[in-house]
Coordinates of C-alpha atoms in Angstrom, one line a residue:
X7 CA 96.7 142.6 110.3
X8 CA 94.6 139.7 109.2
X9 CA 95.2 138.7 105.5
X10 CA 92.3 137.2 103.6
X11 CA 93.1 135.5 100.4
X12 CA 91.0 135.5 97.2
X13 CA 89.0 132.3 97.0
X14 CA 88.5 132.3 93.2
X15 CA 91.4 129.9 92.6
X16 CA 90.1 127.4 95.2
X17 CA 87.7 124.6 94.3
X18 CA 84.3 125.3 95.9
X19 CA 84.4 122.1 97.9
X20 CA 87.2 123.6 100.1
X21 CA 84.7 126.2 101.4
X22 CA 81.9 123.6 101.6
X23 CA 84.0 121.4 103.8
X24 CA 85.1 124.3 105.9
X25 CA 81.5 125.3 106.5
X26 CA 80.5 121.8 107.5
X27 CA 83.2 121.6 110.2
X28 CA 82.4 125.1 111.5
X29 CA 78.7 124.3 111.7
X30 CA 79.6 121.2 113.7
X31 CA 81.6 123.4 116.2
X32 CA 85.1 122.5 115.0
X33 CA 88.1 124.4 113.6
X34 CA 89.5 123.5 110.2
X35 CA 92.1 124.9 107.9
X36 CA 93.6 124.2 104.5
X37 CA 97.2 123.6 105.2
X38 CA 100.7 122.9 103.8
X39 CA 101.3 122.3 100.1
X40 CA 98.0 123.5 98.8
X41 CA 98.4 126.9 100.5
X42 CA 102.0 127.2 99.3
X43 CA 100.9 126.4 95.8
X44 CA 98.3 129.3 95.9
X45 CA 101.2 131.7 96.2
X46 CA 103.1 129.9 93.3
X47 CA 100.1 130.1 91.0
X48 CA 99.7 126.3 91.0
X49 CA 96.8 124.0 91.7
X50 CA 97.4 121.1 94.0
X51 CA 95.9 117.8 92.9
X52 CA 95.4 116.9 96.6
X53 CA 93.9 118.9 99.4
X54 CA 95.2 118.7 103.0
X55 CA 93.3 120.0 106.0
X56 CA 94.0 120.1 109.7
X57 CA 91.4 120.3 112.4
X58 CA 90.7 120.1 116.2
X59 CA 88.2 117.3 115.5
X60 CA 89.2 113.8 116.3
X61 CA 89.2 111.2 113.5
X62 CA 85.8 109.9 114.8
X63 CA 84.4 113.4 114.8
X64 CA 85.8 114.0 111.3
X65 CA 84.0 110.9 110.0
X66 CA 80.7 112.1 111.6
X67 CA 81.0 115.5 109.9
X68 CA 82.1 114.5 106.4
X69 CA 81.3 110.9 105.7
X70 CA 77.9 111.5 104.1
X71 CA 79.2 114.6 102.3
X72 CA 82.0 112.8 100.5
X73 CA 81.7 110.4 97.6
X74 CA 84.1 107.9 99.3
X75 CA 86.3 107.7 102.4
X76 CA 89.3 105.6 103.7
X77 CA 90.4 105.1 107.3
X78 CA 93.8 103.6 106.7
X79 CA 95.6 106.6 108.4
X80 CA 93.2 106.7 111.3
X81 CA 95.9 105.8 113.8
X82 CA 97.8 108.8 112.7
X83 CA 94.8 111.1 112.9
X84 CA 94.1 111.1 109.2
X85 CA 90.8 110.4 107.4
X86 CA 90.9 110.5 103.6
X87 CA 88.0 111.4 101.4
X88 CA 87.2 111.6 97.7
X89 CA 84.8 114.3 96.3
X90 CA 84.1 115.5 92.8
X91 CA 85.2 119.1 92.4
X92 CA 84.9 121.6 89.6
X93 CA 83.7 120.0 86.3
X94 CA 83.3 116.7 88.1
X95 CA 87.1 116.2 88.6
X96 CA 87.6 113.8 91.6
X97 CA 89.8 115.3 94.3
X98 CA 91.6 113.5 97.1
X99 CA 91.1 115.2 100.5
X100 CA 93.0 114.4 103.7
X101 CA 91.7 115.7 107.1
X102 CA 94.2 115.3 110.0
X103 CA 93.7 116.1 113.6
X104 CA 96.1 118.6 115.1
X105 CA 99.1 116.6 116.1
X106 CA 102.7 116.6 117.3
X107 CA 104.8 113.7 116.3
X108 CA 108.4 112.8 116.8
X109 CA 110.7 109.8 116.1
X110 CA 112.1 107.8 119.0
X111 CA 115.9 107.9 119.0
X112 CA 116.3 104.7 117.0
X113 CA 112.8 104.1 115.6
X114 CA 111.7 104.1 112.0
X115 CA 108.1 104.9 113.0
X116 CA 106.8 108.2 114.5
X117 CA 105.2 108.3 117.9
X118 CA 101.9 110.1 117.3
X119 CA 100.3 112.5 119.8
X120 CA 97.3 114.7 118.9
X121 CA 97.8 118.4 119.5
X122 CA 95.4 121.1 120.6
X123 CA 96.0 124.2 118.5
X124 CA 96.6 125.3 114.9
X125 CA 99.8 127.1 115.8
X126 CA 101.3 124.1 117.5
X127 CA 100.4 122.0 114.5
X128 CA 102.1 124.4 112.1
X129 CA 105.2 124.5 114.2
X130 CA 105.8 120.8 113.9
X131 CA 105.8 120.9 110.1
X132 CA 108.9 120.6 108.0
X133 CA 109.5 124.0 106.5
X134 CA 108.1 127.5 106.9
X135 CA 106.8 127.4 103.3
X136 CA 104.6 124.5 104.3
X137 CA 103.7 126.0 107.7
X138 CA 101.0 128.3 106.3
X139 CA 97.3 127.7 106.7
X140 CA 94.0 129.1 105.5
X141 CA 91.5 129.2 108.3
X142 CA 88.1 128.2 106.9
X143 CA 85.6 129.3 105.8
X144 CA 86.9 132.9 106.3
X145 CA 90.1 132.2 104.2
X146 CA 92.2 133.9 106.9
X147 CA 95.9 133.3 106.2
X148 CA 97.7 132.0 109.3
X149 CA 101.5 132.3 108.8
X150 CA 103.3 132.5 112.2
X151 CA 106.7 131.5 110.9
X152 CA 107.1 133.7 107.8
X153 CA 106.4 131.1 105.1
X154 CA 105.1 133.6 102.6
X155 CA 108.2 135.8 103.1
X156 CA 110.6 132.8 102.7
X157 CA 108.7 131.6 99.6
X158 CA 109.1 135.0 97.9
X159 CA 112.7 135.1 98.9
X160 CA 113.3 131.6 97.6
X161 CA 114.7 130.4 101.0
X162 CA 114.0 127.1 102.8
X163 CA 113.9 127.4 106.6
X164 CA 112.4 125.3 109.4
X165 CA 109.7 126.7 111.8
X166 CA 111.6 125.4 114.8
X167 CA 115.4 125.0 115.1
X168 CA 116.5 122.8 112.2
X169 CA 118.2 120.3 114.6
X170 CA 114.9 119.8 116.4
X171 CA 112.9 119.5 113.2
X172 CA 115.3 116.9 111.7
X173 CA 115.5 115.0 115.0
X174 CA 111.7 114.7 114.9
X175 CA 111.7 113.4 111.4
X176 CA 115.0 112.8 109.6
X177 CA 113.3 112.4 106.3
X178 CA 112.9 116.2 106.3
X179 CA 116.6 116.5 105.4
X180 CA 115.8 114.7 102.1
X181 CA 112.7 116.8 101.6
X182 CA 114.9 119.9 101.8
X183 CA 116.9 118.6 98.9
X184 CA 113.7 117.6 97.1
X185 CA 112.2 121.1 97.5
X186 CA 115.4 122.6 96.1
X187 CA 115.0 120.3 93.1
X188 CA 111.3 121.0 92.6
X189 CA 111.1 124.7 93.4
X190 CA 114.6 126.0 92.6
X191 CA 114.9 127.5 96.1
X192 CA 118.0 127.9 98.3
X193 CA 118.5 125.9 101.5
X194 CA 119.2 128.4 104.4
X195 CA 122.8 128.0 105.7
X196 CA 121.6 127.0 109.2
X197 CA 119.4 124.3 107.7
X198 CA 122.2 123.0 105.5
X199 CA 124.6 122.9 108.5
X200 CA 122.1 120.9 110.5
X201 CA 121.7 118.5 107.6
X202 CA 125.4 118.0 107.5
X203 CA 125.7 117.4 111.2
X204 CA 122.8 115.0 111.4
X205 CA 123.2 113.2 108.0
X206 CA 123.7 109.8 109.7
X207 CA 120.3 110.0 111.3
X208 CA 118.7 109.3 107.9
X209 CA 119.6 105.7 108.6
X210 CA 116.6 105.2 110.8
X211 CA 114.2 106.0 107.9
X212 CA 112.7 103.1 105.9
X213 CA 114.0 102.4 102.4
X214 CA 110.5 102.9 101.0
X215 CA 110.2 106.5 102.3
X216 CA 113.8 107.4 101.1
X217 CA 112.9 105.9 97.7
X218 CA 109.8 108.0 97.3
X219 CA 111.6 111.2 98.2
X220 CA 114.4 110.3 95.8
X221 CA 112.0 109.8 92.9
X222 CA 110.4 113.2 93.6
X223 CA 113.8 114.8 93.7
X224 CA 115.0 113.2 90.5
X225 CA 111.8 114.2 88.7
X226 CA 112.0 117.8 89.8
X227 CA 112.6 120.8 87.6
X228 CA 116.1 121.3 89.0
X229 CA 117.4 117.8 89.9
X230 CA 121.0 118.8 89.8
X231 CA 120.5 121.3 92.7
X232 CA 118.9 118.6 94.9
X233 CA 121.6 116.0 94.1
X234 CA 124.3 118.5 95.0
X235 CA 122.7 119.1 98.4
X236 CA 122.5 115.3 99.1
X237 CA 126.2 114.9 98.3
X238 CA 127.5 118.1 99.9
X239 CA 125.7 117.4 103.2
X240 CA 126.8 113.8 103.3
X241 CA 123.2 112.5 103.1
X242 CA 123.9 110.6 99.8
X243 CA 126.7 108.7 101.6
X244 CA 124.1 107.0 103.8
X245 CA 121.4 106.2 101.2
X246 CA 123.1 106.4 97.7
X247 CA 126.8 106.1 98.3
X248 CA 127.5 105.5 94.6
X249 CA 127.0 109.2 94.0
X250 CA 129.7 110.7 96.3
X251 CA 132.0 107.9 95.1
X252 CA 131.9 109.5 91.6
X253 CA 133.9 112.4 93.0
X254 CA 137.2 110.8 91.9
X255 CA 140.4 112.7 92.5
X256 CA 141.3 114.1 89.1
X257 CA 145.0 113.4 88.4
X258 CA 147.3 116.4 88.1
X259 CA 147.5 116.0 84.3
X260 CA 143.6 115.8 84.0
X261 CA 143.7 112.6 82.0
X262 CA 140.0 112.0 82.9
X263 CA 137.1 114.3 83.4
X264 CA 135.3 115.0 86.7
X265 CA 133.0 112.0 86.7
X266 CA 130.6 113.5 89.2
X267 CA 130.1 116.8 87.4
X268 CA 129.9 114.9 84.1
X269 CA 127.1 112.7 85.5
X270 CA 125.1 115.7 86.7
X271 CA 125.5 117.3 83.2
X272 CA 124.3 114.1 81.6
X273 CA 121.3 114.1 83.9
X274 CA 120.4 117.7 82.9
X275 CA 120.8 117.0 79.2
X276 CA 118.7 113.8 79.4
X277 CA 115.9 115.7 81.0
X278 CA 116.0 118.3 78.2
X279 CA 115.4 115.5 75.7
X280 CA 112.2 114.2 77.3
X281 CA 109.1 114.7 75.3
X282 CA 105.7 116.1 75.9
X283 CA 102.8 114.0 77.3
X284 CA 102.2 112.4 73.9
X285 CA 105.8 111.6 73.2
X286 CA 107.8 108.4 73.6
X287 CA 109.6 109.5 76.8
X288 CA 107.1 111.8 78.6
X289 CA 108.5 114.3 81.1
X290 CA 109.5 113.7 83.8
X291 CA 110.9 110.2 83.2
X292 CA 112.5 108.7 86.3
X293 CA 114.1 105.7 84.5
X294 CA 115.9 107.9 82.0
X295 CA 117.0 110.5 84.5
X296 CA 118.2 108.0 87.1
X297 CA 120.1 106.0 84.4
X298 CA 121.7 109.2 83.3
X299 CA 122.8 110.1 86.8
X300 CA 124.1 106.6 87.6
X301 CA 125.5 105.6 84.1
X302 CA 129.1 105.9 85.2
X303 CA 128.7 104.5 88.8
X304 CA 131.0 101.6 87.8
X305 CA 133.9 103.9 87.1
X306 CA 135.3 104.2 90.7
X307 CA 135.8 100.5 91.0
X308 CA 137.2 100.0 87.5
X309 CA 139.6 103.0 87.3
X310 CA 143.1 101.9 86.3
X311 CA 146.2 104.0 85.6
X312 CA 147.8 102.4 82.5
X313 CA 151.6 102.2 82.1
X314 CA 151.6 104.8 79.3
X315 CA 149.9 107.3 81.5
X316 CA 146.3 106.9 80.3
X317 CA 143.4 106.2 82.6
X318 CA 141.0 103.4 81.8
X319 CA 137.6 102.3 83.1
X320 CA 137.2 98.9 81.4
X321 CA 133.8 97.3 81.7
X322 CA 132.5 100.1 83.9
X323 CA 129.2 99.7 82.1
X324 CA 128.7 96.1 83.2
X325 CA 129.9 96.8 86.7
X326 CA 127.7 99.8 86.9
X327 CA 124.6 97.9 85.9
X328 CA 125.2 95.5 88.7
X329 CA 125.8 98.3 91.2
X330 CA 122.7 100.3 90.3
X331 CA 120.5 97.2 90.4
X332 CA 121.8 96.3 93.9
X333 CA 121.2 99.8 95.1
X334 CA 117.7 100.1 93.7
X335 CA 116.9 96.7 95.2
X336 CA 118.0 97.9 98.6
X337 CA 115.8 101.0 98.2
X338 CA 112.8 98.7 97.4
X339 CA 112.2 99.8 93.8
X340 CA 110.0 97.6 91.7
X341 CA 111.6 95.0 89.5
X342 CA 110.6 96.6 86.2
X343 CA 112.3 99.9 87.2
X344 CA 115.4 98.1 88.4
X345 CA 115.7 96.1 85.2
X346 CA 115.1 99.1 83.0
X347 CA 117.7 101.4 84.7
X348 CA 120.3 98.6 84.9
X349 CA 119.9 97.7 81.3
X350 CA 120.3 101.3 80.2
X351 CA 123.5 101.6 82.2
X352 CA 124.8 98.3 80.7
X353 CA 124.1 99.5 77.2
X354 CA 125.2 103.2 77.4
X355 CA 128.6 102.5 75.9
X356 CA 127.4 100.2 73.1
X357 CA 127.2 103.0 70.5
X358 CA 130.8 104.2 70.9
X359 CA 132.9 103.0 68.0
X360 CA 130.1 103.3 65.5
X361 CA 131.6 106.4 63.9
X362 CA 135.0 104.7 63.5
X363 CA 133.9 101.4 62.2
X364 CA 130.4 101.5 60.6
X365 CA 128.2 98.7 61.9
X366 CA 126.8 96.0 59.7
X367 CA 123.0 95.7 59.5
X368 CA 123.4 92.7 61.8
X369 CA 125.0 95.0 64.5
X370 CA 122.2 97.5 64.1
X371 CA 119.6 94.8 64.5
X372 CA 121.3 93.6 67.7
X373 CA 121.4 97.1 69.1
X374 CA 117.7 97.4 68.6
X375 CA 116.9 93.9 69.9
X376 CA 119.1 94.3 73.0
X377 CA 117.5 97.7 73.9
X378 CA 114.0 96.5 73.2
X379 CA 111.3 98.9 74.5
X380 CA 114.1 101.0 76.1
X381 CA 115.4 102.1 72.7
X382 CA 113.8 105.6 72.9
X383 CA 115.5 106.1 76.3
X384 CA 118.8 104.7 75.1
X385 CA 118.8 107.1 72.2
X386 CA 118.5 110.0 74.7
X387 CA 120.9 108.6 77.2
X388 CA 123.6 108.1 74.5
X389 CA 123.2 111.6 73.1
X390 CA 123.2 113.1 76.6
X391 CA 126.5 111.3 77.5
X392 CA 128.4 113.7 75.2
X393 CA 129.7 116.5 77.4
X394 CA 133.0 117.3 75.7
X395 CA 133.9 120.9 75.2
X396 CA 135.6 119.8 71.9
X397 CA 132.9 121.0 69.4
X398 CA 134.4 119.0 66.6
X399 CA 134.2 115.8 68.6
X400 CA 130.7 116.6 69.8
X401 CA 129.5 117.2 66.2
X402 CA 131.2 114.0 65.0
X403 CA 129.4 111.9 67.7
X404 CA 126.1 113.7 67.0
X405 CA 126.3 113.1 63.3
X406 CA 127.2 109.4 63.8
X407 CA 124.2 108.9 66.1
X408 CA 122.0 110.7 63.6
X409 CA 123.2 108.2 61.0
X410 CA 122.6 105.2 63.3
X411 CA 119.0 106.4 64.1
X412 CA 118.4 106.8 60.4
X413 CA 119.5 103.3 59.7
X414 CA 117.4 102.0 62.5
X415 CA 114.4 103.8 61.0
X416 CA 115.0 102.3 57.5
X417 CA 115.5 98.8 58.9
X418 CA 112.4 99.1 61.2
X419 CA 110.3 100.0 58.2
X420 CA 111.6 96.9 56.4
X421 CA 111.9 94.3 59.1
X422 CA 109.8 95.3 62.2
X423 CA 113.0 95.3 64.3
X424 CA 111.2 95.8 67.6
X425 CA 109.8 92.3 67.4
X426 CA 112.6 90.3 65.7
X427 CA 112.0 86.6 65.8
X428 CA 113.4 83.7 63.7
X429 CA 111.6 82.8 60.5
X430 CA 110.5 79.5 62.2
X431 CA 109.0 79.1 65.6
X432 CA 109.6 76.4 68.1
X433 CA 106.7 74.2 66.9
X434 CA 107.9 74.4 63.3
X435 CA 111.4 73.5 64.3
X436 CA 110.2 70.4 66.2
X437 CA 108.1 69.3 63.3
X438 CA 110.8 69.7 60.8
X439 CA 113.5 68.0 62.9
X440 CA 111.3 65.4 64.6
X441 CA 112.2 66.7 68.0
X442 CA 110.5 66.7 71.4
X443 CA 110.7 69.8 73.6
X444 CA 114.2 70.1 75.1
X445 CA 117.5 71.9 75.0
X446 CA 118.2 71.0 71.3
X447 CA 115.1 72.9 70.2
X448 CA 116.4 75.9 72.1
X449 CA 119.8 75.6 70.4
X450 CA 118.1 75.4 67.0
X451 CA 115.9 78.4 67.8
X452 CA 119.0 80.4 68.8
X453 CA 120.8 79.4 65.6
X454 CA 117.9 80.7 63.5
X455 CA 117.7 83.9 65.5
X456 CA 121.4 84.5 64.9
X457 CA 120.8 83.9 61.2
X458 CA 117.9 86.4 61.3
X459 CA 120.1 89.0 63.0
X460 CA 123.0 88.5 60.6
X461 CA 121.1 88.3 57.3
X462 CA 117.7 89.9 57.9
X463 CA 114.4 88.2 57.0
X464 CA 115.1 84.8 55.3
X465 CA 111.7 83.6 54.3
X466 CA 110.4 80.1 55.3
X467 CA 112.2 78.1 52.5
X468 CA 115.6 79.6 53.1
X469 CA 115.2 79.2 56.9
X470 CA 114.3 75.6 56.5
X471 CA 117.3 75.0 54.3
X472 CA 119.7 76.6 56.8
X473 CA 118.1 74.7 59.6
X474 CA 118.6 71.4 57.8
X475 CA 122.3 72.3 57.1
X476 CA 122.8 73.2 60.8
X477 CA 121.0 70.0 62.0
X478 CA 123.2 67.8 59.8
X479 CA 126.2 69.0 61.8
X480 CA 124.8 68.3 65.2
X481 CA 125.7 65.1 67.1
X482 CA 122.0 64.5 68.0
X483 CA 121.0 64.2 64.4
X484 CA 122.0 60.5 64.4
X485 CA 120.0 59.8 67.6
X486 CA 116.4 58.5 67.5
X487 CA 114.0 61.2 68.6
X488 CA 116.8 63.8 68.6
X489 CA 116.2 65.0 72.2
X490 CA 115.1 63.7 75.5
X491 CA 112.1 65.0 77.4
X492 CA 114.5 66.6 79.9
X493 CA 115.2 70.3 79.9
X494 CA 118.7 71.5 80.7
X495 CA 118.4 75.1 79.5
X496 CA 116.4 75.3 76.3
X497 CA 112.8 74.7 75.2
X498 CA 110.4 75.0 72.4
X499 CA 109.5 78.4 73.7
X500 CA 111.0 81.4 72.1
X501 CA 114.1 82.2 74.2
X502 CA 115.6 85.6 74.2
X503 CA 119.1 86.1 72.9
X504 CA 121.7 88.7 73.8
X505 CA 124.5 89.8 71.5
X506 CA 126.9 92.6 71.0
X507 CA 127.7 94.4 67.8

């Protein structure tokens, strides 16, 4: 029986485009994610179509109809268009010629061959839930592999044998974990078994494609489920080995918690603390979530069994920051994301001890200065790192962090902590001390910054007095000109400083 879907939820341009192709003597269908999302009650921001028309024919049909077009995917059979839809909202449209592609045994690039039928095109797709099409303009549902049934059952299966599907494109194994994270569905046992058997084949996929799938997984509604699949099938061992390494053997006396499960719980708790679109950490925030997942990645290499029986992980924060930066660099993340995640990992232990020995205002200033714009994320990461079942301990840590945040708020109102600078800038320092640009100016600047951190705003007069006292104790004070034009590490610019409470 032919099933025809209601068109009311589709943008009218879908039917417009369908009619254009049919009038030109071609087949065309809405396919993949947009069809799946119709059943989920969601609207896809992008529209994917498949057709028997060649890329050249697609351009002939739709170039004048669209507001803009791109041919960057032409070699793969894809022409992209932009067209304003309902209420003038611009939509991205991709029209791809029926195709059948597969990876060569050791190649990172697919060998592309155009196909001849809609059914063959659907069979080459990754999963049955993405192997449904709406034939246009009639809106006839084409579902030869039971995608609607699997979607309703919450099961992820492949149209063909999973081994064949993953051999064609190994990245589909990561997509399976990603769909589990995004949709909360279960991976079919046969699919999971194939992923486990073929995990090493992920090695032929480029770092950039793996990175993009990882970001989508981490930002999904159920990231823990996706991470578990990556680790359990062995995929993580080939692209993010720091994760399975967290599965430390717990000693028989349980002197340390399960680091892997703890990290997953921290990830979940951090995601729950994200804010709405207008908040300081909008959901989903990859940087916060990935830092939460990887915050203890330095523990495996720093674990030590102490003589008294305790287990220590000294400096795992510093080691972890280096490890996560190295891994993100290998996965071709941008420098800003790498620095942000690594900095959060490095700082995630800074708060501990605040409850036992209350920090001075200077220590609070350093905490804020070292976190910089990452402070809202650091707040959430630190709170999420509490997974103890001891409610008294959890309450004590929560109250202590409440107190710290309160003190930060008070000091921020008084001192503009987010932009702490010395009371004198580099030019004023050089004028007062008669110096030329050079390392001595940098040392003087650092001294004033330390004074600012320690004592709060000094005012110009006090800052000048303290600088004069400091200068009188420097060996260069007796030299003519104070400093050479050479630069061996400092300058009249405003160098950053790093301290610990």
